[in-house]
XYZ file of C-alpha atoms in Angstrom:
697
model
C 21.053 6.375 7.511
C 20.766 2.933 5.963
C 23.764 0.647 6.422
C 24.476 -1.058 3.085
C 26.160 -4.278 4.144
C 28.564 -6.545 2.303
C 29.058 -10.237 2.984
C 30.263 -10.804 6.541
C 29.622 -7.242 7.722
C 27.446 -6.615 10.772
C 25.486 -3.655 12.052
C 23.810 -2.922 15.412
C 20.019 -2.837 15.509
C 18.425 0.123 17.242
C 14.982 -1.518 17.349
C 13.648 -4.931 18.301
C 10.377 -4.863 16.367
C 11.416 -5.177 12.759
C 10.283 -6.029 9.274
C 12.563 -7.926 6.908
C 11.806 -7.163 3.281
C 12.960 -9.471 0.551
C 12.890 -8.740 -3.181
C 14.107 -11.520 -5.442
C 12.578 -10.819 -8.844
C 11.405 -14.457 -8.996
C 9.268 -16.457 -6.543
C 11.375 -17.764 -3.667
C 10.547 -19.534 -0.420
C 11.267 -17.558 2.750
C 11.902 -19.335 6.047
C 13.730 -18.670 9.304
C 15.478 -20.811 11.884
C 16.166 -20.004 15.525
C 19.438 -21.099 17.129
C 20.785 -21.212 20.663
C 24.127 -19.910 21.909
C 25.877 -22.880 20.308
C 24.451 -22.039 16.886
C 22.189 -25.104 16.699
C 18.441 -25.223 16.131
C 17.075 -27.357 18.950
C 14.048 -28.863 17.203
C 11.616 -28.513 14.328
C 9.582 -26.116 16.477
C 12.421 -23.613 16.084
C 11.863 -23.289 12.330
C 9.207 -21.210 10.568
C 8.386 -21.935 6.943
C 5.323 -21.712 4.649
C 3.819 -24.843 6.225
C 4.275 -23.514 9.789
C 4.648 -19.759 9.350
C 4.296 -18.422 12.889
C 6.377 -18.584 16.065
C 6.386 -16.154 18.998
C 8.013 -13.013 17.668
C 8.404 -14.319 14.118
C 6.161 -14.749 11.078
C 7.050 -15.612 7.485
C 5.121 -15.811 4.239
C 2.823 -18.715 3.550
C 3.842 -19.318 -0.060
C 6.558 -18.588 -2.573
C 6.660 -15.002 -3.815
C 8.994 -12.556 -5.485
C 8.592 -10.132 -2.568
C 8.292 -11.023 1.102
C 7.804 -9.169 4.344
C 8.787 -11.030 7.493
C 7.582 -9.713 10.841
C 10.147 -9.995 13.643
C 9.843 -9.061 17.322
C 13.189 -9.798 18.959
C 11.787 -8.811 22.329
C 9.305 -11.682 22.125
C 11.958 -14.315 21.393
C 12.614 -16.957 24.078
C 15.678 -16.297 26.206
C 17.344 -19.398 24.780
C 17.306 -17.906 21.273
C 20.563 -16.187 20.371
C 20.336 -16.164 16.586
C 17.719 -15.903 13.852
C 18.775 -17.095 10.390
C 16.716 -15.790 7.455
C 16.626 -18.471 4.748
C 15.776 -18.239 1.058
C 15.217 -21.214 -1.232
C 14.083 -21.673 -4.802
C 10.849 -23.680 -5.062
C 11.409 -27.291 -6.111
C 8.058 -27.275 -7.922
C 6.726 -24.885 -10.531
C 9.369 -25.412 -13.209
C 11.355 -22.286 -12.327
C 15.122 -21.807 -11.977
C 16.983 -24.310 -9.804
C 19.965 -22.164 -8.865
C 20.316 -18.583 -7.641
C 22.976 -17.910 -10.243
C 20.232 -17.930 -12.873
C 18.149 -15.194 -11.233
C 18.698 -11.596 -10.216
C 20.604 -11.014 -6.996
C 18.110 -11.043 -4.083
C 17.845 -7.857 -2.031
C 17.151 -7.957 1.713
C 16.391 -4.960 3.918
C 15.816 -4.720 7.658
C 13.408 -1.900 8.532
C 11.669 -0.522 11.572
C 7.904 -0.550 11.916
C 7.789 2.980 10.519
C 9.459 1.786 7.333
C 12.872 3.306 8.113
C 15.589 1.153 6.592
C 18.183 0.126 9.185
C 20.339 -2.151 7.040
C 20.242 -3.637 3.560
C 22.141 -6.341 1.716
C 22.244 -7.401 -1.931
C 23.199 -11.089 -2.103
C 25.701 -11.229 -4.938
C 28.139 -13.924 -6.015
C 25.667 -16.821 -5.970
C 25.925 -19.572 -8.568
C 24.779 -23.177 -8.057
C 23.173 -22.587 -4.657
C 19.481 -23.418 -4.448
C 19.095 -22.313 -0.802
C 20.963 -19.589 1.083
C 21.163 -17.947 4.477
C 20.490 -14.345 3.528
C 21.353 -12.766 6.852
C 21.298 -13.484 10.553
C 20.086 -11.520 13.538
C 22.157 -12.392 16.581
C 22.353 -11.396 20.241
C 25.714 -10.211 21.558
C 26.097 -8.965 25.130
C 22.388 -8.278 25.419
C 22.187 -6.272 22.169
C 20.959 -7.464 18.794
C 22.898 -7.078 15.562
C 22.402 -8.063 11.937
C 25.064 -9.749 9.818
C 25.063 -10.232 6.045
C 25.727 -13.920 5.324
C 24.860 -14.718 1.696
C 26.052 -18.341 1.804
C 24.141 -21.465 0.892
C 24.252 -24.935 -0.576
C 23.159 -26.833 -3.653
C 20.980 -29.342 -1.811
C 18.053 -27.020 -1.270
C 16.253 -26.350 1.981
C 16.921 -29.869 3.250
C 20.680 -29.448 3.125
C 20.494 -25.979 4.630
C 18.416 -27.144 7.607
C 20.706 -30.126 8.062
C 23.665 -27.760 8.382
C 21.789 -26.039 11.200
C 21.737 -29.317 13.145
C 18.158 -30.400 12.525
C 17.611 -34.142 12.262
C 14.097 -33.495 10.910
C 15.438 -31.404 8.030
C 13.896 -33.613 5.351
C 10.437 -33.525 6.908
C 10.582 -29.754 7.409
C 11.657 -29.148 3.817
C 8.920 -31.480 2.550
C 6.286 -29.632 4.601
C 7.510 -26.289 3.253
C 7.470 -27.550 -0.337
C 3.986 -28.993 0.127
C 2.699 -25.604 1.304
C 4.459 -23.897 -1.600
C 2.977 -26.366 -4.069
C -0.510 -25.611 -2.737
C 0.193 -21.915 -3.165
C 1.379 -22.431 -6.735
C -1.737 -24.480 -7.491
C -3.793 -21.485 -6.417
C -1.757 -19.105 -8.587
C -1.501 -20.780 -11.975
C -1.143 -18.306 -14.827
C -4.067 -17.624 -17.123
C -4.218 -20.298 -19.877
C -2.750 -19.278 -23.258
C -4.996 -18.369 -26.184
C -6.468 -21.228 -28.163
C -6.909 -21.408 -31.874
C -10.684 -21.204 -32.046
C -12.908 -18.268 -31.327
C -14.895 -20.275 -28.804
C -11.773 -21.120 -26.876
C -10.626 -17.516 -26.946
C -14.011 -16.442 -25.674
C -13.335 -18.357 -22.490
C -10.441 -16.169 -21.425
C -10.582 -13.183 -19.134
C -7.173 -11.606 -19.308
C -6.487 -9.175 -16.509
C -3.108 -7.658 -15.783
C -1.494 -8.513 -12.447
C -1.392 -5.951 -9.697
C 1.871 -5.487 -7.805
C 2.475 -5.119 -4.127
C 0.383 -2.454 -2.357
C 3.616 -0.856 -1.269
C 4.167 -0.030 -4.910
C 0.540 1.065 -5.148
C 1.392 4.311 -3.441
C 3.542 5.235 -6.406
C 0.322 6.075 -8.205
C -0.294 8.686 -5.552
C 3.093 10.001 -4.603
C 5.571 8.655 -7.141
C 7.840 6.602 -4.894
C 8.051 3.050 -3.685
C 6.276 3.148 -0.398
C 6.241 0.645 2.406
C 2.564 0.568 2.875
C 1.724 -3.031 3.421
C 2.547 -6.052 5.470
C 0.627 -8.494 3.308
C 2.785 -11.551 2.987
C 3.593 -14.195 0.468
C 1.824 -12.721 -2.518
C 2.979 -13.300 -6.030
C 0.469 -10.583 -6.956
C -0.836 -12.471 -9.917
C -4.395 -13.270 -10.784
C -5.111 -16.525 -9.006
C -6.886 -19.296 -10.820
C -8.803 -22.004 -9.061
C -7.832 -25.188 -10.807
C -5.047 -26.031 -13.178
C -6.321 -24.370 -16.303
C -9.684 -23.698 -17.707
C -12.125 -21.289 -19.230
C -12.310 -17.967 -17.529
C -14.598 -15.693 -19.441
C -17.594 -17.154 -17.711
C -16.314 -15.383 -14.588
C -14.192 -12.543 -15.926
C -13.972 -10.626 -12.682
C -12.765 -11.767 -9.343
C -14.756 -12.491 -6.288
C -13.747 -10.143 -3.537
C -13.644 -11.491 -0.026
C -14.194 -9.584 3.124
C -10.894 -10.173 4.751
C -10.863 -13.869 5.510
C -7.908 -15.887 6.595
C -5.172 -17.354 4.468
C -5.622 -20.934 3.284
C -3.562 -23.290 5.402
C -2.416 -26.865 5.276
C -5.957 -27.983 5.977
C -7.438 -26.172 2.988
C -9.519 -28.273 0.626
C -8.096 -29.007 -2.817
C -8.588 -26.494 -5.582
C -11.728 -26.869 -7.682
C -11.362 -28.696 -10.973
C -10.583 -26.995 -14.252
C -13.119 -24.408 -15.234
C -13.073 -22.533 -11.930
C -13.167 -18.761 -11.603
C -10.291 -16.333 -11.479
C -9.690 -14.986 -7.981
C -7.919 -11.632 -8.008
C -7.976 -11.128 -4.272
C -4.845 -10.701 -2.225
C -3.826 -14.093 -0.763
C -4.110 -12.638 2.760
C -7.741 -11.663 2.182
C -9.235 -14.867 0.814
C -12.069 -16.444 2.777
C -11.301 -19.293 5.070
C -12.281 -22.763 3.827
C -15.687 -24.044 4.922
C -15.652 -26.216 8.041
C -15.509 -29.963 7.377
C -18.644 -32.005 7.667
C -19.312 -33.602 11.016
C -17.989 -37.124 11.516
C -20.292 -39.687 9.999
C -22.233 -37.113 8.032
C -22.249 -38.087 4.325
C -21.516 -35.558 1.644
C -24.505 -34.717 -0.508
C -24.040 -36.383 -3.886
C -24.357 -34.545 -7.143
C -26.967 -35.575 -9.702
C -24.317 -37.767 -11.314
C -23.907 -39.739 -8.108
C -20.492 -38.248 -7.349
C -19.832 -36.191 -4.227
C -20.587 -32.522 -4.696
C -17.658 -30.418 -5.778
C -16.264 -27.946 -3.277
C -17.524 -24.390 -3.353
C -15.995 -22.496 -6.246
C -13.294 -20.035 -5.423
C -14.728 -16.605 -5.016
C -17.929 -17.616 -3.260
C -18.448 -15.700 -0.068
C -17.484 -17.742 3.000
C -20.519 -19.088 4.765
C -21.168 -18.642 8.448
C -22.679 -21.179 10.807
C -26.162 -20.163 9.717
C -25.371 -20.775 6.050
C -25.300 -17.046 5.276
C -22.188 -15.294 3.941
C -19.803 -14.406 6.747
C -19.893 -10.766 7.728
C -16.669 -8.760 7.342
C -14.740 -7.793 10.453
C -12.816 -4.568 11.000
C -9.113 -5.162 11.532
C -9.145 -8.586 9.852
C -5.587 -8.346 8.499
C -2.045 -8.868 9.700
C -0.282 -6.354 11.930
C 1.144 -5.688 15.358
C -1.582 -3.239 16.364
C -5.159 -2.460 15.441
C -3.972 0.626 13.572
C -1.618 -1.444 11.435
C -4.260 -4.113 10.832
C -6.786 -1.517 9.711
C -4.178 0.087 7.477
C -3.423 -3.250 5.832
C -7.122 -4.042 5.495
C -7.781 -0.743 3.722
C -4.951 -1.443 1.291
C -6.390 -4.896 0.729
C -9.711 -3.300 -0.178
C -7.901 -1.009 -2.621
C -6.213 -3.995 -4.256
C -9.450 -5.963 -4.451
C -11.302 -3.078 -6.079
C -8.474 -2.528 -8.564
C -8.327 -6.197 -9.494
C -12.026 -6.833 -9.903
C -12.456 -3.643 -11.935
C -9.513 -4.591 -14.144
C -11.060 -7.999 -14.768
C -14.433 -6.446 -15.609
C -12.952 -3.924 -18.017
C -10.855 -6.619 -19.651
C -13.941 -8.784 -20.156
C -15.878 -5.873 -21.669
C -12.988 -5.037 -23.999
C -12.847 -8.635 -25.131
C -16.605 -8.712 -25.729
C -16.341 -5.515 -27.784
C -13.487 -6.824 -29.909
C -15.246 -10.150 -30.435
C -18.423 -8.441 -31.610
C -16.487 -6.118 -33.926
C -14.673 -9.065 -35.443
C -17.872 -11.024 -36.008
C -19.609 -8.015 -37.543
C -16.630 -7.439 -39.826
C -16.884 -11.036 -40.975
C -20.558 -10.542 -41.800
C -19.866 -7.355 -43.778
C -16.903 -8.860 -45.620
C -19.016 -11.633 -47.140
C -21.298 -10.263 -49.916
C -23.551 -13.305 -49.587
C -24.418 -12.539 -45.959
C -24.210 -8.757 -46.089
C -27.831 -8.357 -47.075
C -30.949 -10.251 -46.277
C -32.073 -12.366 -43.377
C -28.826 -14.296 -42.992
C -26.845 -11.127 -42.354
C -29.415 -9.758 -39.921
C -29.402 -13.015 -37.989
C -25.579 -13.011 -37.787
C -25.521 -9.429 -36.561
C -28.195 -10.138 -33.990
C -26.310 -13.211 -32.766
C -23.093 -11.180 -32.392
C -24.865 -8.470 -30.410
C -26.622 -11.051 -28.221
C -23.316 -12.775 -27.439
C -21.772 -9.405 -26.612
C -24.631 -8.524 -24.268
C -24.377 -11.921 -22.605
C -20.645 -11.573 -21.931
C -20.968 -8.004 -20.654
C -23.947 -8.841 -18.430
C -22.130 -11.825 -17.023
C -19.035 -9.748 -16.258
C -21.148 -6.994 -14.709
C -22.969 -9.487 -12.501
C -19.669 -10.721 -11.083
C -18.445 -7.147 -10.646
C -21.649 -6.159 -8.850
C -21.266 -9.113 -6.506
C -17.686 -8.095 -5.722
C -18.650 -4.452 -5.244
C -21.422 -5.481 -2.861
C -18.971 -7.468 -0.757
C -16.507 -4.587 -0.699
C -19.296 -2.174 0.215
C -20.249 -4.403 3.139
C -16.635 -4.415 4.275
C -16.354 -0.646 3.898
C -19.455 -0.130 6.024
C -17.819 -2.156 8.790
C -14.308 -0.738 8.499
C -15.137 2.964 8.155
C -16.714 3.413 11.627
C -13.802 1.531 13.244
C -11.066 3.787 11.862
C -8.990 5.860 14.312
C -8.826 9.652 13.896
C -5.734 9.512 11.669
C -7.661 7.344 9.173
C -11.192 8.667 9.675
C -13.248 11.179 7.702
C -14.091 14.442 9.414
C -17.723 13.338 9.767
C -16.745 10.186 11.667
C -18.063 10.182 15.274
C -14.576 9.223 16.477
C -13.642 12.911 16.282
C -16.269 13.792 18.888
C -14.385 11.677 21.402
C -10.999 12.944 20.246
C -8.115 13.024 22.683
C -4.610 14.198 21.808
C -2.588 11.023 21.128
C 0.606 10.063 22.880
C 2.097 8.052 19.998
C 2.818 8.880 16.385
C 0.376 7.280 13.938
C 1.387 4.832 11.246
C -0.385 6.680 8.426
C -2.760 9.536 7.717
C -5.796 9.906 5.495
C -5.454 12.440 2.706
C -8.816 11.800 1.078
C -10.823 9.081 -0.660
C -10.450 7.189 -3.929
C -13.151 5.699 -6.130
C -13.700 4.357 -9.637
C -16.530 5.198 -12.058
C -17.960 1.660 -11.883
C -19.245 2.495 -8.378
C -18.640 6.084 -7.215
C -20.324 5.349 -3.887
C -17.609 2.841 -2.894
C -14.787 5.006 -1.608
C -11.484 3.668 -0.369
C -9.551 5.775 2.170
C -6.341 7.147 0.691
C -3.854 6.403 3.454
C -0.245 7.608 3.212
C 2.477 6.339 5.536
C 4.079 8.722 8.006
C 6.418 10.454 8.201
C 5.709 11.995 4.813
C 8.450 11.213 2.336
C 7.563 14.026 -0.033
C 5.704 17.310 0.104
C 2.114 18.088 -0.854
C 0.879 20.408 -3.563
C -2.671 21.703 -3.172
C -3.455 22.821 -6.689
C -5.319 26.124 -6.885
C -5.252 26.144 -10.689
C -8.060 25.428 -13.114
C -9.405 21.906 -12.551
C -11.424 19.725 -14.869
C -15.019 20.927 -14.566
C -17.663 20.208 -17.221
C -19.743 23.222 -16.240
C -16.751 25.535 -15.559
C -18.144 26.078 -12.056
C -14.693 27.005 -10.703
C -13.754 29.643 -13.254
C -13.147 32.333 -10.615
C -9.488 32.364 -9.541
C -10.331 33.776 -6.107
C -12.750 30.949 -5.412
C -10.171 28.361 -6.466
C -7.521 29.841 -4.171
C -9.967 29.953 -1.252
C -10.965 26.302 -1.707
C -7.334 25.259 -2.040
C -6.355 27.069 1.146
C -9.279 25.541 3.051
C -8.169 22.099 1.901
C -4.605 22.839 3.020
C -5.845 23.884 6.462
C -7.871 20.658 6.770
C -4.810 18.565 5.889
C -2.593 20.518 8.283
C -5.137 20.279 11.098
C -5.323 16.509 10.713
C -1.533 16.175 10.688
C -1.054 18.149 13.879
C -4.058 16.493 15.556
C -2.786 12.934 15.082
C 0.698 13.657 16.478
C 1.573 13.911 20.189
C 2.077 17.398 21.654
C 5.377 18.893 20.587
C 5.982 16.316 17.865
C 4.607 18.394 14.997
C 4.679 22.125 14.334
C 3.189 24.275 11.567
C 4.707 27.350 9.919
C 2.840 29.445 7.355
C 4.060 31.762 4.614
C 1.259 34.013 3.329
C 3.055 36.906 1.590
C -0.030 38.983 0.759
C -2.302 37.788 3.552
C -4.793 36.345 1.058
C -5.245 33.179 3.102
C -6.181 34.916 6.343
C -9.804 33.761 6.285
C -8.948 30.097 5.755
C -6.127 30.273 8.318
C -8.395 31.737 11.010
C -8.937 28.374 12.750
C -5.190 27.677 12.973
C -4.343 31.221 14.079
C -7.262 31.622 16.485
C -6.629 28.396 18.392
C -2.901 29.068 18.681
C -1.640 25.830 17.167
C 0.773 27.585 14.805
C 4.416 27.710 15.808
C 4.359 31.445 15.008
C 2.087 33.939 13.208
C 1.925 33.602 9.419
C 4.884 35.264 7.718
C 3.958 38.137 5.391
C 5.962 40.133 2.876
C 9.319 39.374 1.328
C 11.120 39.835 4.661
C 8.869 37.316 6.405
C 9.330 34.810 3.575
C 13.109 35.109 3.773
C 13.165 34.784 7.568
C 11.089 31.582 7.736
C 12.929 29.923 4.868
C 16.308 30.858 6.363
C 15.470 29.334 9.773
C 14.038 26.124 8.324
C 16.990 25.740 5.952
C 19.399 26.112 8.864
C 17.380 23.516 10.755
C 17.708 21.025 7.901
C 21.449 21.675 7.644
C 21.946 21.211 11.392
C 20.056 17.928 11.605
C 21.724 16.590 8.469
C 25.193 17.308 9.876
C 24.319 15.599 13.152
C 22.922 12.513 11.417
C 25.733 12.207 8.898
C 28.275 12.659 11.667
C 26.755 9.767 13.579
C 25.817 12.023 16.501
C 22.068 12.683 16.290
C 22.005 13.292 20.048
C 24.579 16.075 19.789
C 22.074 18.750 18.748
C 22.129 22.004 20.737
C 20.394 21.994 24.144
C 16.733 22.879 23.872
C 16.600 21.986 20.203
C 13.040 21.034 19.285
C 13.341 17.759 17.363
C 9.670 17.636 16.369
C 8.623 17.556 12.734
C 7.760 20.754 10.896
C 5.229 21.514 8.172
C 5.640 24.676 6.081
C 2.482 25.890 4.321
C 3.284 28.219 1.415
C 0.345 30.184 0.010
C 0.247 32.025 -3.332
C 3.639 30.890 -4.566
C 5.657 32.492 -6.216
C 4.348 35.871 -4.990
C 6.822 37.375 -2.513
C 9.673 35.032 -3.520
C 12.964 36.256 -4.918
C 15.608 34.013 -6.471
C 17.251 33.253 -3.117
C 13.923 32.316 -1.551
C 13.093 30.078 -4.507
C 16.429 28.270 -4.123
C 15.804 27.686 -0.422
C 12.297 26.434 -1.102
C 13.550 23.880 -3.598
C 16.204 22.802 -1.070
C 13.527 22.222 1.575
C 11.432 20.207 -0.878
C 14.402 17.958 -1.712
C 16.188 17.597 1.628
C 13.570 18.466 4.222
C 11.465 15.274 4.399
C 14.446 13.125 5.391
C 14.980 15.222 8.536
C 11.351 16.004 9.381
C 10.721 19.280 7.526
C 7.779 18.947 5.145
C 6.393 21.293 2.512
C 2.779 22.011 1.555
C 2.421 24.283 -1.454
C -0.882 26.030 -2.196
C -0.272 27.297 -5.701
C -1.324 27.476 -9.324
C 1.382 26.138 -11.587
C 0.482 28.715 -14.227
C 1.456 31.522 -11.842
C 5.052 30.294 -12.036
C 5.006 29.808 -15.822
C 7.202 32.881 -16.293
C 10.091 30.976 -14.717
C 9.947 28.418 -17.537
C 11.018 24.842 -16.732
C 12.906 25.968 -13.611
C 10.162 24.690 -11.309
C 9.333 21.466 -13.146
C 11.447 19.350 -10.742
C 9.678 21.019 -7.820
C 6.186 20.188 -9.070
C 7.198 16.629 -9.897
C 8.612 16.118 -6.407
C 5.294 17.005 -4.747
C 2.147 14.928 -4.412
C -0.577 16.860 -6.246
C -3.953 17.050 -4.506
C -7.011 19.052 -5.466
C -9.609 20.779 -3.252
C -12.433 19.323 -5.373
C -12.987 15.808 -6.795
C -10.671 15.131 -9.699
C -9.538 12.005 -11.554
C -5.864 12.929 -11.863
C -4.452 9.966 -9.907
C -3.583 7.045 -12.173
C -2.008 3.729 -11.258
C 0.578 2.304 -13.651
C -0.420 -1.389 -13.475
C -3.970 -1.690 -14.759
C -4.489 1.818 -16.119
C -7.199 2.926 -13.710
C -7.796 6.654 -13.344
C -8.819 7.001 -9.708
C -11.021 9.907 -8.710
C -9.628 11.697 -5.680
C -12.033 13.188 -3.129
C -10.520 15.662 -0.639
C -11.296 15.298 3.095
C -13.915 18.019 3.447
C -15.133 19.220 6.841
C -18.972 18.998 6.886
C -20.613 22.423 6.353
C -21.461 24.075 9.659
C -19.490 21.520 11.667
C -17.376 22.731 14.586
C -15.293 19.565 14.702
C -12.174 21.265 13.327
C -12.387 24.046 15.890
C -12.930 21.607 18.770
C -10.041 19.393 17.742
C -7.618 22.297 17.284
C -8.646 23.733 20.641
C -7.687 20.471 22.340
C -4.413 20.361 20.431
C -3.552 23.914 21.487
C -4.330 23.159 25.149
C -2.170 20.030 25.053
C 0.691 21.984 23.487
C 0.503 24.644 26.207
C 0.590 21.979 28.922
C 3.506 20.236 27.229
C 5.517 23.491 26.987
C 5.185 24.298 30.665
């Protein structure tokens, strides 16, 4: 359970590889200082800040942001380090608030790498402070603990670092502010509307996209912890201070380049393009010219301007740099690939939002100009009116073509990245037709996430982004066997819909058990009427099920009773602070319950237990997968509405039911289908069954 700390309270840390998540509501600067056993920072090299964001075992964000994620590995800290202070400061530049009392109380959480919250602290009671120590991680008798501090000073980062014993406090604070100022220069808000139509035509409004962790809410309705991208304000970034933007209404999508550092060239002058990419995925700056080599002058005699933001980074041969799989932050290749995939999702969402915004603006501009022509009787008829209408349509076509050209460029770059990333994905992230499954071996570690399908947008249906969901699952799955949207009504037969839904459920279940170590994941099945026997044949035949599928009302009651008792037992142990006090021989592995043809075979008691498992099971490792048509339960009225809302709805056929709440995209979901005639599922399950038998010996 999460320890909710108050000022001065401490809590032991059960892990050494951590993530510190900060949510402040306004952009803040995150830094950290290391101290020895006397509580003093020995030198400037013991401080990480946006200008020097990395030390062994510690990494902070590279710019001011409302949300931060700090990576901490206490096991990699030097032996001389006994304390890590996490610092927050309000940026001196940018014109924002100058004291924490004027902003919402910052929230800080310490989590494990799997996203489990270990401790959290809301920093209340602040007033005139402009820099605070949020919390400290300290070593006591060989063990690490976290303490909520929540104290600061009014002199900003300089005063705070001075209190830590650093004589170079002023220089460190200046370096941090310089890095923050560069970040703010790259993230200036879109210029306000001007009074003339021509000025308004130069804008490309596009709504900001929040953190990718929140992106999962469009899939599964909760704030997920899916990303370790750092230092993002998640706003459309503008190259330059302010300038026209409609000329480049969509972003340029990079292929996973590095974050701009202190050596980055200055931003292009006003009139640059909007860059909607995540700050951690922008291309690295071009290498400086060799010493003594003059810069090519422009026709005006001035040195050529730097490459506009959004241009693909050039390699040594002058060609755009090729994308690289795993080119993102993370402790492992799996985490880096996960973060890279989420970066691709963000980039596609942003560039599509910018394109649609530009098209909407072009449409409204043309409508307004045509209305003006029709409202004037003198120009309504004759050659003058025809010329005005033609000019309005030509301007509209020009704006749309220009926006589409930028979108096509971005889509091409993302397609190149997808072609590199897809073959490099591990089994947990890979499609069933990926060759990685032919070399499959049962893993010995739990994966970070699992692929539940693909996502794409109508602007380019061929560009599909893997839909990765963090593990362990925090909510159940609902495989909808009801009537889906189909223009030709090709799935009118209820039996066909149920068969496809059950096959999709088996594919999801097979992947889940295949990516977990032996004994760490078990599958139970409730099939009251035996209608799913054909689809379940691969699970039953290979012997990967924990027990044969339960049939009839008695079987339903028995399985639900045992799983409910399991949830109760684990909950009591956890809440009592004795998770190791479970009965001898208790199997602590996770459980997945597949329920077919709900509510057939369920009485009121069984329904109550099922809803209990859906609500309480995920927290203790018992997960639910419903294969059902919501209309079949319509006779119960609104009784099951909370149940359906608590589950992540997936379909066995492509469907555009997943919508994100930030830019209004309706994402088309593609289920992970096993290729027709392929034996990959059978081969994988056979290996899983053999590994389980060896593990049980």
